[in-house]
Amino acid sequence: MEHLGILGHSMEGATLCLRTFCQEGFRELGPDDHPDVTLDLIALARSMPAWDAGDHDAIRTTLAESVRRLAAAGAGFFACPDNTAHMALERPGPDLALPGLHIARVVADQAARDGRTRVGVLGTSYTMDGPVYPRELAARGIAAEVPDADDRKTVHRIIFDELVNGVFTAESRRAYAGVIERLAERGCDAVALVCTEIPLLVAPDESPLPTLDSTRLLARAAFETAVGARPLPAWRGGPVDDSSGVETSRA
C-alpha cells in the first residue's frame, strides 16, 4: 500500500481528511487498519497575509515545503484537503516533491457521476471568485453557480471567524441553509461544499440540496489510491491539463 501525505493548510479540514481516510481503512481493511499516513500542517497564520495580498506564489512556496517534508517522511503521494490552496498549488513553479490528487477534479468527477447539471459552489471568497471549480465543472459539461455578493460575504466570514477555529453554531448552520436554498431557487441540483470545514457545519440531511463533500470525497479518493484501486496521480503542481489531474474513480 502507498503511504499518503496529507498537505494541511487549515486544521479542521486537515483532521477531517485524516479521520475519514483512516475510517475508510477500518471499513475496507478491518479493525484498526489503514495505509500509512502522515499529516504536515504549517500554521495558516503564516499564509494569511499572502492570501490577503493575492500573493499566491508565496503561498505555493509554503505549501511546497510541506510537500517536501511529506516526501522526506516516506509518503508516495499527497492530498491537500484545502480547496483554496489549489489556487496557489496551480501556480507555475518547480515540480512539487510528490505527485498529488487535485481536489476539484475529484469533486467534479463525482458531480458528473451523479448526473448533476448545475452545481452551487460554497467556499472562501477566494475559491468562489476563482477559476478552479468553474473550469473543472465546465470540462464535464456542468454549470457552476456562486451565491450573490452578500451571501458570499456571509459564507466567507463564517469560515474565517468560526469554522477554521472549530466553532460551529446553529445560527451559522441556518445561514448556510438559507444560502443553499437560494442556490436551489436558481436551478442548482447540488451544492459543492468546497471549504473543507463546511461539511462539519452542514450535514447532508440539513442541506436543501444534495451535497458534494470535498473533504470526504478527497479522503476516499486518497484511500483508493493508497490501496491501488486507482492509479497514482501525475500532477506535481502547476497549471492542470487533461493529462495531469486525478483519474476517475472506480465507482
XYZ file of N, CA and C in Angstrom:
753
model
N 0.840 -1.197 0.000
C 0.000 0.000 0.000
C 0.870 1.240 0.000
N 0.387 2.287 -0.673
C 1.109 3.543 -0.736
C 0.895 4.358 0.547
N 1.916 5.073 0.925
C 1.908 5.965 2.084
C 1.334 7.312 1.626
N 0.247 7.762 2.268
C -0.386 9.039 1.935
C 0.241 10.165 2.745
N 0.505 11.282 2.089
C 0.850 12.516 2.779
C -0.307 13.496 2.675
N -0.811 13.954 3.791
C -1.874 14.965 3.793
C -1.227 16.332 3.946
N -1.400 17.151 2.933
C -0.881 18.516 2.931
C -1.948 19.410 3.546
N -1.809 19.703 4.831
C -2.785 20.523 5.516
C -2.528 22.003 5.299
N -3.604 22.783 5.359
C -3.477 24.236 5.281
C -4.302 24.894 6.384
N -5.424 24.261 6.754
C -6.194 24.673 7.926
C -6.482 23.424 8.758
N -6.522 23.602 10.058
C -6.523 22.469 10.978
C -7.770 21.602 10.881
N -8.956 22.199 10.921
C -10.178 21.405 10.972
C -10.341 20.535 9.723
N -10.098 21.107 8.543
C -10.239 20.332 7.319
C -9.211 19.229 7.219
N -7.974 19.511 7.646
C -6.927 18.506 7.576
C -7.239 17.320 8.478
N -7.742 17.587 9.680
C -8.032 16.490 10.587
C -9.251 15.692 10.134
N -10.241 16.358 9.504
C -11.381 15.619 8.956
C -10.923 14.686 7.839
N -10.011 15.143 7.002
C -9.475 14.300 5.937
C -8.741 13.099 6.529
N -7.913 13.342 7.523
C -7.181 12.246 8.178
C -8.141 11.233 8.780
N -9.138 11.701 9.506
C -10.085 10.808 10.152
C -10.857 9.983 9.123
N -11.314 10.624 8.043
C -12.071 9.901 7.019
C -11.203 8.858 6.327
N -9.958 9.206 6.020
C -9.036 8.257 5.385
C -8.860 7.020 6.262
N -8.625 7.221 7.544
C -8.436 6.083 8.442
C -9.718 5.273 8.592
N -10.865 5.936 8.634
C -12.140 5.224 8.745
C -12.423 4.367 7.516
N -12.010 4.842 6.336
C -12.132 4.011 5.145
C -11.332 2.729 5.307
N -10.141 2.837 5.906
C -9.362 1.647 6.170
C -10.060 0.689 7.120
N -10.640 1.218 8.197
C -11.349 0.354 9.142
C -12.482 -0.393 8.436
N -13.162 0.313 7.525
C -14.309 -0.287 6.843
C -13.877 -1.312 5.797
N -12.802 -1.009 5.060
C -12.405 -1.860 3.940
C -11.366 -2.919 4.311
N -10.498 -2.605 5.266
C -9.370 -3.490 5.564
C -9.520 -4.253 6.871
N -10.334 -3.738 7.771
C -10.528 -4.406 9.049
C -10.243 -3.467 10.210
N -10.604 -3.888 11.416
C -10.453 -3.025 12.583
C -9.027 -2.488 12.743
N -8.943 -1.202 12.971
C -7.685 -0.515 13.281
C -6.679 -0.491 12.132
N -7.094 -0.862 10.916
C -6.153 -0.972 9.809
C -6.376 0.151 8.800
N -5.295 0.680 8.277
C -5.339 1.666 7.205
C -3.935 1.806 6.643
N -3.790 2.315 5.410
C -2.450 2.585 4.877
C -1.734 3.637 5.727
N -0.422 3.634 5.658
C 0.349 4.645 6.374
C -0.072 6.038 5.911
N -0.079 6.976 6.835
C -0.480 8.342 6.516
C 0.297 9.306 7.407
N 0.776 10.380 6.798
C 1.467 11.446 7.522
C 0.795 12.766 7.197
N 0.556 13.580 8.215
C -0.051 14.903 8.053
C 0.997 15.972 8.347
N 1.143 16.935 7.433
C 2.020 18.080 7.674
C 1.187 19.352 7.591
N 1.306 20.212 8.582
C 0.454 21.400 8.661
C 1.272 22.586 9.157
N 1.586 23.496 8.255
C 2.194 24.771 8.623
C 1.057 25.729 8.966
N 1.163 26.411 10.081
C 0.059 27.231 10.593
C -0.484 28.166 9.515
N -1.804 28.201 9.418
C -2.473 29.043 8.423
C -2.086 30.514 8.581
N -1.779 30.921 9.807
C -1.396 32.315 10.042
C -0.182 32.721 9.215
N 0.681 31.772 8.890
C 1.866 32.092 8.088
C 1.492 32.531 6.674
N 0.319 32.101 6.199
C -0.081 32.369 4.818
C -1.153 33.437 4.670
N -1.857 33.789 5.744
C -2.982 34.713 5.602
C -2.576 36.077 5.043
N -1.449 36.670 5.441
C -1.087 37.948 4.807
C -0.922 37.818 3.297
N -0.376 36.687 2.848
C -0.209 36.491 1.405
C -1.555 36.288 0.724
N -2.485 35.586 1.376
C -3.824 35.448 0.787
C -4.469 36.828 0.635
N -4.376 37.630 1.676
C -4.998 38.957 1.623
C -4.361 39.830 0.549
N -3.070 39.602 0.295
C -2.359 40.392 -0.720
C -2.456 39.788 -2.108
N -3.060 38.610 -2.226
C -3.136 37.945 -3.521
C -1.804 37.383 -3.987
N -0.887 37.114 -3.059
C 0.444 36.623 -3.404
C 0.448 35.086 -3.378
N -0.092 34.493 -4.422
C -0.213 33.042 -4.469
C 1.131 32.347 -4.606
N 2.097 33.025 -5.183
C 3.423 32.420 -5.313
C 4.057 32.181 -3.946
N 3.890 33.136 -3.027
C 4.435 32.961 -1.680
C 3.760 31.791 -0.974
N 2.458 31.645 -1.174
C 1.740 30.540 -0.545
C 2.199 29.215 -1.143
N 2.413 29.193 -2.450
C 2.913 27.966 -3.077
C 4.246 27.543 -2.459
N 5.109 28.500 -2.174
C 6.398 28.185 -1.568
C 6.211 27.525 -0.197
N 5.277 28.042 0.591
C 4.998 27.453 1.901
C 4.441 26.041 1.757
N 3.483 25.869 0.856
C 2.889 24.546 0.650
C 3.921 23.565 0.109
N 4.811 24.027 -0.763
C 5.851 23.155 -1.308
C 6.766 22.634 -0.211
N 7.005 23.444 0.820
C 7.822 22.985 1.948
C 7.126 21.838 2.675
N 5.813 21.939 2.848
C 5.067 20.836 3.454
C 5.178 19.571 2.606
N 5.052 19.710 1.295
C 5.159 18.528 0.422
C 6.558 17.923 0.526
N 7.581 18.763 0.606
C 8.944 18.247 0.752
C 9.083 17.431 2.037
N 8.492 17.924 3.119
C 8.579 17.214 4.398
C 7.789 15.916 4.354
N 6.665 15.906 3.625
C 5.910 14.664 3.472
C 6.724 13.628 2.702
N 7.401 14.075 1.656
C 8.253 13.161 0.890
C 9.365 12.598 1.776
N 9.953 13.445 2.600
C 11.021 13.000 3.491
C 10.503 12.002 4.523
N 9.207 12.088 4.851
C 8.608 11.154 5.804
C 8.249 9.817 5.162
N 8.387 9.724 3.842
C 8.138 8.458 3.165
C 6.854 8.379 2.376
N 6.096 9.484 2.290
C 4.848 9.461 1.522
C 5.138 9.258 0.041
N 4.213 8.560 -0.639
C 4.355 8.332 -2.065
C 3.533 9.278 -2.914
N 2.552 9.940 -2.312
C 1.726 10.937 -2.995
C 1.080 11.793 -1.922
N 0.485 12.933 -2.344
C -0.169 13.802 -1.363
C -1.599 14.100 -1.770
N -2.382 14.481 -0.768
C -3.727 15.014 -0.969
C -3.827 16.267 -0.119
N -4.284 17.357 -0.702
C -4.442 18.621 0.022
C -5.929 18.894 0.213
N -6.442 18.739 1.435
C -7.871 18.933 1.678
C -8.232 20.390 1.893
N -7.617 21.280 1.148
C -7.918 22.707 1.208
C -8.126 23.199 -0.217
N -9.371 23.513 -0.532
C -9.704 23.899 -1.901
C -9.005 25.180 -2.331
N -9.019 26.193 -1.455
C -8.410 27.464 -1.809
C -6.921 27.303 -2.086
N -6.267 26.415 -1.342
C -4.834 26.204 -1.537
C -4.503 25.772 -2.954
N -5.450 25.147 -3.645
C -5.166 24.690 -5.011
C -4.946 25.854 -5.974
N -5.460 27.036 -5.641
C -5.168 28.200 -6.470
C -3.675 28.515 -6.430
N -3.051 28.320 -5.269
C -1.608 28.525 -5.151
C -0.834 27.338 -5.719
N -1.308 26.130 -5.461
C -0.613 24.945 -5.983
C -0.580 24.944 -7.506
N -1.576 25.569 -8.132
C -1.616 25.610 -9.595
C -0.705 26.679 -10.200
N -0.089 27.489 -9.369
C 0.816 28.495 -9.908
C 2.031 27.818 -10.544
N 2.581 28.407 -11.609
C 3.807 27.851 -12.186
C 4.937 27.859 -11.156
N 5.791 26.878 -11.261
C 6.921 26.786 -10.352
C 7.572 25.427 -10.449
N 8.617 25.199 -9.666
C 9.273 23.887 -9.687
C 8.282 22.788 -9.319
N 8.508 21.610 -9.876
C 7.668 20.472 -9.516
C 7.675 20.263 -8.013
N 6.516 19.943 -7.467
C 6.441 19.572 -6.062
C 7.157 18.234 -5.848
N 7.550 17.987 -4.619
C 8.355 16.798 -4.318
C 7.571 15.508 -4.467
N 6.255 15.589 -4.498
C 5.397 14.412 -4.657
C 4.294 14.716 -5.667
N 3.763 13.692 -6.333
C 2.541 13.891 -7.114
C 1.346 13.982 -6.184
N 0.310 14.681 -6.626
C -0.845 14.872 -5.760
C -2.175 14.742 -6.473
N -3.178 14.334 -5.716
C -4.560 14.377 -6.186
C -5.013 15.837 -6.237
N -5.863 16.150 -7.189
C -6.403 17.517 -7.307
C -7.848 17.495 -6.830
N -8.134 18.203 -5.748
C -9.429 18.093 -5.085
C -10.588 18.492 -5.990
N -10.414 19.511 -6.825
C -11.524 19.963 -7.671
C -11.871 18.914 -8.711
N -10.881 18.179 -9.177
C -11.159 17.113 -10.139
C -11.899 15.956 -9.476
N -11.546 15.656 -8.239
C -12.265 14.618 -7.504
C -13.740 15.003 -7.348
N -13.988 16.243 -6.958
C -15.361 16.709 -6.750
C -16.124 16.770 -8.070
N -15.513 17.309 -9.097
C -16.191 17.428 -10.388
C -16.481 16.057 -10.983
N -15.568 15.105 -10.811
C -15.836 13.747 -11.283
C -17.068 13.160 -10.599
N -17.202 13.395 -9.286
C -18.368 12.878 -8.570
C -19.642 13.555 -9.041
N -19.584 14.864 -9.273
C -20.759 15.570 -9.782
C -21.198 14.982 -11.120
N -20.235 14.660 -11.970
C -20.561 14.069 -13.273
C -21.164 12.678 -13.096
N -20.598 11.873 -12.205
C -21.163 10.536 -11.976
C -22.590 10.615 -11.436
N -22.862 11.666 -10.649
C -24.200 11.836 -10.084
C -25.190 12.423 -11.083
N -24.711 12.807 -12.258
C -25.586 13.366 -13.276
C -25.990 14.806 -13.030
N -25.178 15.557 -12.287
C -25.516 16.954 -11.992
C -25.327 17.837 -13.224
N -26.141 18.870 -13.320
C -26.038 19.802 -14.454
C -25.712 21.228 -14.032
N -26.040 21.591 -12.789
C -25.764 22.951 -12.290
C -25.444 22.827 -10.797
N -24.214 23.152 -10.431
C -23.735 22.938 -9.063
C -23.402 24.273 -8.420
N -23.974 24.509 -7.241
C -23.595 25.667 -6.447
C -22.254 25.430 -5.777
N -21.459 26.477 -5.655
C -20.111 26.374 -5.096
C -20.036 27.241 -3.844
N -19.797 26.603 -2.694
C -19.654 27.305 -1.418
C -18.248 27.115 -0.894
N -17.547 28.193 -0.631
C -16.202 28.121 -0.090
C -15.751 29.504 0.341
N -14.451 29.678 0.478
C -13.939 31.010 0.774
C -14.220 31.940 -0.404
N -14.132 33.232 -0.169
C -14.338 34.165 -1.277
C -13.291 33.945 -2.359
N -12.063 33.539 -1.956
C -11.019 33.269 -2.941
C -11.453 32.145 -3.887
N -12.033 31.089 -3.323
C -12.467 29.958 -4.145
C -13.708 30.289 -4.952
N -14.688 30.942 -4.310
C -15.928 31.259 -5.027
C -15.677 32.218 -6.182
N -14.747 33.136 -6.011
C -14.440 34.103 -7.067
C -13.374 33.596 -8.035
N -12.774 32.460 -7.739
C -11.651 31.963 -8.521
C -12.069 31.039 -9.655
N -11.096 30.589 -10.451
C -11.392 29.838 -11.673
C -11.433 28.331 -11.529
N -11.010 27.796 -10.382
C -10.754 26.360 -10.312
C -12.025 25.538 -10.523
N -13.076 25.817 -9.758
C -14.290 24.994 -9.888
C -15.077 25.271 -11.163
N -15.244 26.519 -11.594
C -15.895 26.716 -12.895
C -15.194 25.949 -14.013
N -13.866 25.936 -13.987
C -13.110 25.231 -15.028
C -13.352 23.733 -14.984
N -13.237 23.139 -13.806
C -13.360 21.687 -13.714
C -14.794 21.223 -13.954
N -15.765 21.965 -13.472
C -17.155 21.596 -13.730
C -17.496 21.769 -15.210
N -17.062 22.874 -15.806
C -17.351 23.109 -17.221
C -16.738 22.035 -18.099
N -15.579 21.521 -17.724
C -14.933 20.466 -18.503
C -15.767 19.198 -18.551
N -16.719 19.083 -17.633
C -17.610 17.918 -17.583
C -19.028 18.290 -17.981
N -19.190 19.470 -18.567
C -20.497 19.908 -19.037
C -21.430 20.352 -17.938
N -20.886 20.785 -16.805
C -21.687 21.174 -15.647
C -21.505 22.671 -15.407
N -22.603 23.388 -15.205
C -22.536 24.812 -14.896
C -22.215 25.013 -13.421
N -21.452 26.056 -13.121
C -21.125 26.422 -11.743
C -21.851 27.699 -11.369
N -22.434 27.715 -10.181
C -23.110 28.907 -9.666
C -22.504 29.268 -8.318
N -22.307 30.552 -8.078
C -21.882 31.002 -6.756
C -22.976 31.871 -6.164
N -23.019 31.999 -4.835
C -24.028 32.856 -4.205
C -23.853 34.310 -4.630
N -24.882 35.118 -4.349
C -24.760 36.539 -4.653
C -23.749 37.188 -3.709
N -23.456 38.462 -3.935
C -22.356 39.121 -3.225
C -22.548 39.099 -1.711
N -23.750 39.392 -1.232
C -23.980 39.405 0.213
C -23.818 38.014 0.807
N -24.347 37.014 0.120
C -24.215 35.650 0.620
C -22.757 35.188 0.594
N -22.008 35.603 -0.420
C -20.580 35.240 -0.455
C -19.851 35.816 0.755
N -20.177 37.056 1.116
C -19.558 37.669 2.293
C -19.903 36.898 3.555
N -21.150 36.459 3.668
C -21.569 35.697 4.849
C -20.832 34.368 4.932
N -20.778 33.661 3.816
C -20.103 32.363 3.788
C -18.633 32.522 4.167
N -17.956 33.505 3.587
C -16.528 33.720 3.847
C -16.295 34.117 5.307
N -17.122 35.015 5.823
C -16.944 35.487 7.203
C -17.076 34.330 8.188
N -18.074 33.499 7.999
C -18.279 32.380 8.926
C -17.109 31.402 8.861
N -16.574 31.181 7.678
C -15.421 30.283 7.558
C -14.265 30.771 8.429
N -13.901 32.047 8.288
C -12.685 32.527 8.951
C -12.916 32.976 10.389
N -14.129 33.426 10.704
C -14.404 33.810 12.090
C -14.726 32.602 12.963
N -15.255 31.544 12.350
C -15.763 30.434 13.151
C -15.191 29.075 12.747
N -15.417 28.655 11.508
C -15.187 27.260 11.162
C -13.728 26.840 11.307
N -12.794 27.655 10.811
C -11.387 27.260 10.903
C -10.907 27.231 12.349
N -11.692 27.836 13.260
C -11.362 27.825 14.682
C -12.167 26.789 15.458
N -12.863 25.918 14.733
C -13.615 24.851 15.389
C -14.904 25.309 16.034
N -15.460 26.431 15.581
C -16.720 26.951 16.127
C -17.837 26.661 15.140
N -18.872 25.936 15.576
C -19.979 25.527 14.707
C -21.282 25.819 15.444
N -22.018 26.817 14.973
C -23.215 27.270 15.684
C -24.479 27.001 14.874
N -25.596 26.902 15.596
C -26.883 26.711 14.936
C -27.229 27.916 14.064
N -26.864 29.110 14.509
C -27.145 30.311 13.725
C -26.426 30.270 12.379
N -25.171 29.876 12.380
C -24.422 29.793 11.122
C -24.943 28.666 10.250
N -25.369 27.583 10.870
C -25.954 26.477 10.090
C -27.207 26.953 9.359
N -28.032 27.731 10.039
C -29.238 28.274 9.400
C -28.861 29.248 8.285
N -27.831 30.053 8.508
C -27.402 31.000 7.474
C -26.953 30.265 6.224
N -26.183 29.193 6.377
C -25.732 28.419 5.223
C -26.906 27.742 4.535
N -27.856 27.240 5.315
C -29.032 26.615 4.709
C -29.783 27.622 3.844
N -29.860 28.865 4.301
C -30.520 29.893 3.504
C -29.773 30.176 2.209
N -28.455 30.215 2.276
C -27.649 30.422 1.067
C -27.892 29.288 0.077
N -27.908 28.067 0.585
C -28.104 26.903 -0.296
C -29.508 26.911 -0.885
N -30.492 27.299 -0.087
C -31.861 27.375 -0.590
C -31.952 28.364 -1.749
N -31.265 29.475 -1.649
C -31.292 30.461 -2.738
C -30.574 29.924 -3.977
N -29.556 29.120 -3.807
C -28.929 28.470 -4.962
C -29.892 27.479 -5.612
N -30.667 26.776 -4.794
C -31.668 25.841 -5.344
C -32.700 26.609 -6.166
N -33.104 27.781 -5.688
C -34.084 28.587 -6.416
C -33.541 29.051 -7.762
N -32.221 29.105 -7.890
C -31.592 29.498 -9.153
C -31.321 28.303 -10.064
N -31.810 27.131 -9.690
C -31.727 25.973 -10.569
C -30.615 24.998 -10.275
N -29.890 25.183 -9.178
C -28.831 24.223 -8.847
C -29.441 22.896 -8.414
N -28.805 21.803 -8.841
C -29.278 20.482 -8.433
C -28.337 19.810 -7.433
N -27.308 20.511 -6.991
C -26.403 20.046 -5.941
C -25.591 21.245 -5.480
N -24.963 21.114 -4.311
C -24.065 22.157 -3.818
C -22.749 21.499 -3.437
N -21.651 22.093 -3.921
C -20.312 21.612 -3.592
C -19.815 22.365 -2.368
N -19.538 21.629 -1.307
C -19.010 22.211 -0.074
C -17.498 22.217 -0.203
N -16.954 23.304 -0.756
C -15.560 23.304 -1.165
C -14.695 24.238 -0.312
N -15.120 24.447 0.922
C -14.207 24.754 2.008
C -14.250 23.523 2.893
N -13.104 23.009 3.263
C -13.067 21.686 3.882
C -13.701 21.642 5.266
N -13.984 22.810 5.865
C -14.674 22.812 7.154
C -16.194 22.844 7.023
N -16.725 23.255 5.880
C -18.179 23.393 5.755
C -18.921 22.084 6.045
N -18.420 20.909 5.613
C -19.152 19.680 5.932
C -19.284 19.411 7.431
N -18.440 20.032 8.244
C -18.587 19.890 9.687
C -19.748 20.724 10.215
N -20.176 21.713 9.450
C -21.302 22.564 9.835
C -22.603 22.092 9.201
N -22.558 21.726 7.916
C -23.759 21.392 7.150
C -23.736 19.907 6.801
N -24.540 19.129 7.503
C -24.663 17.699 7.211
C -25.595 17.512 6.019
N -25.474 16.376 5.310
C -26.325 16.170 4.128
C -27.817 16.304 4.411
N -28.280 15.817 5.569
C -29.720 15.870 5.849
C -30.179 17.260 6.300
N -29.246 18.200 6.436
C -29.590 19.568 6.807
C -29.485 20.524 5.627
N -29.096 20.018 4.469
C -28.910 20.860 3.298
C -30.132 20.810 2.393
N -30.589 21.957 1.899
C -31.703 21.955 0.948
C -31.361 21.303 -0.392
N -30.093 21.096 -0.669
C -29.649 20.435 -1.899
C -28.739 19.257 -1.553
N -28.656 18.254 -2.447
C -27.638 17.217 -2.274
C -26.249 17.851 -2.217
N -25.383 17.300 -1.380
C -24.070 17.895 -1.164
C -22.959 17.081 -1.820
N -21.932 17.799 -2.232
C -20.669 17.213 -2.668
C -19.637 17.637 -1.635
N -19.277 16.713 -0.759
C -18.403 16.978 0.383
C -16.961 16.815 -0.066
N -16.296 17.936 -0.359
C -14.967 17.863 -0.959
C -13.962 17.156 -0.053
N -14.067 17.348 1.248
C -13.097 16.756 2.168
C -13.182 15.241 2.157
N -14.388 14.733 2.324
C -14.540 13.272 2.402
C -14.351 12.625 1.033
N -14.768 13.300 -0.033
C -14.516 12.749 -1.366
C -13.017 12.627 -1.624
N -12.248 13.635 -1.240
C -10.803 13.573 -1.428
C -10.192 12.463 -0.581
N -10.622 12.341 0.666
C -10.072 11.303 1.538
C -10.344 9.911 0.975
N -11.527 9.715 0.424
C -11.847 8.395 -0.140
C -11.062 8.136 -1.413
N -10.864 9.183 -2.227
C -10.019 9.028 -3.411
C -8.588 8.704 -3.002
N -8.104 9.343 -1.929
C -6.761 9.058 -1.442
C -6.655 7.620 -0.951
N -7.685 7.129 -0.293
C -7.664 5.734 0.158
C -7.624 4.784 -1.038
N -8.459 5.035 -2.037
C -8.445 4.197 -3.233
C -7.062 4.188 -3.874
N -6.412 5.354 -3.893
C -5.069 5.433 -4.464
C -4.080 4.639 -3.627
N -4.172 4.771 -2.331
C -3.228 4.105 -1.438
C -3.313 2.582 -1.535
N -4.517 2.063 -1.781
C -4.669 0.601 -1.840
C -4.612 0.077 -3.271
N -4.338 0.944 -4.239
C -4.157 0.502 -5.617
C -5.418 0.385 -6.426
N -6.541 0.915 -5.915
C -7.793 0.847 -6.665
C -7.889 1.943 -7.727
N -7.032 2.931 -7.668
C -6.904 3.940 -8.707
C -5.414 4.240 -8.847
N -4.988 4.685 -10.031
C -3.550 4.900 -10.249
C -3.022 6.082 -9.457
N -1.730 6.076 -9.217
C -1.096 7.237 -8.609
C -1.280 8.448 -9.518
N -1.487 9.623 -8.947
C -1.619 10.825 -9.773
C -0.274 11.217 -10.366
N -0.335 12.064 -11.389
C 0.878 12.568 -12.029
C 1.127 14.042 -11.759
N 0.090 14.766 -11.322
C 0.188 16.219 -11.142
C 1.155 16.557 -10.021
N 2.123 17.439 -10.291
C 3.084 17.896 -9.283
C 3.023 19.409 -9.128
N 1.806 19.938 -9.110
C 1.629 21.373 -9.024
C 1.716 22.005 -10.397
N 1.406 23.289 -10.451
C 1.404 23.995 -11.713
C 0.063 23.891 -12.403
N -0.083 24.562 -13.547
C -1.347 24.521 -14.284
C -1.750 23.093 -14.614
N -3.044 22.817 -14.540
C -3.529 21.468 -14.808
C -3.939 21.353 -16.269
N -3.871 20.137 -16.790
C -4.378 19.845 -18.121
C -4.996 18.449 -18.075
N -5.460 17.974 -19.214
C -6.192 16.713 -19.231
C -5.344 15.526 -18.816
N -4.027 15.659 -18.886
C -3.175 14.515 -18.575
C -2.593 14.568 -17.173
N -2.815 15.677 -16.422
C -2.095 15.827 -15.170
C -2.965 15.747 -13.924
N -4.264 15.651 -14.096
C -5.145 15.638 -12.934
C -5.383 14.250 -12.409
N -6.349 14.167 -11.504
C -6.652 12.894 -10.880
C -7.453 12.015 -11.844
N -7.272 10.723 -11.763
C -8.011 9.798 -12.610
C -9.408 9.582 -12.041
N -10.343 9.216 -12.896
C -11.697 8.962 -12.453
C -11.731 7.740 -11.544
N -12.545 7.822 -10.473
C -12.634 6.733 -9.508
C -13.204 5.473 -10.135
N -12.959 4.343 -9.467
C -13.540 3.066 -9.884
C -15.061 3.069 -9.740
N -15.608 3.983 -8.888
C -17.040 3.953 -8.605
C -17.865 4.248 -9.859
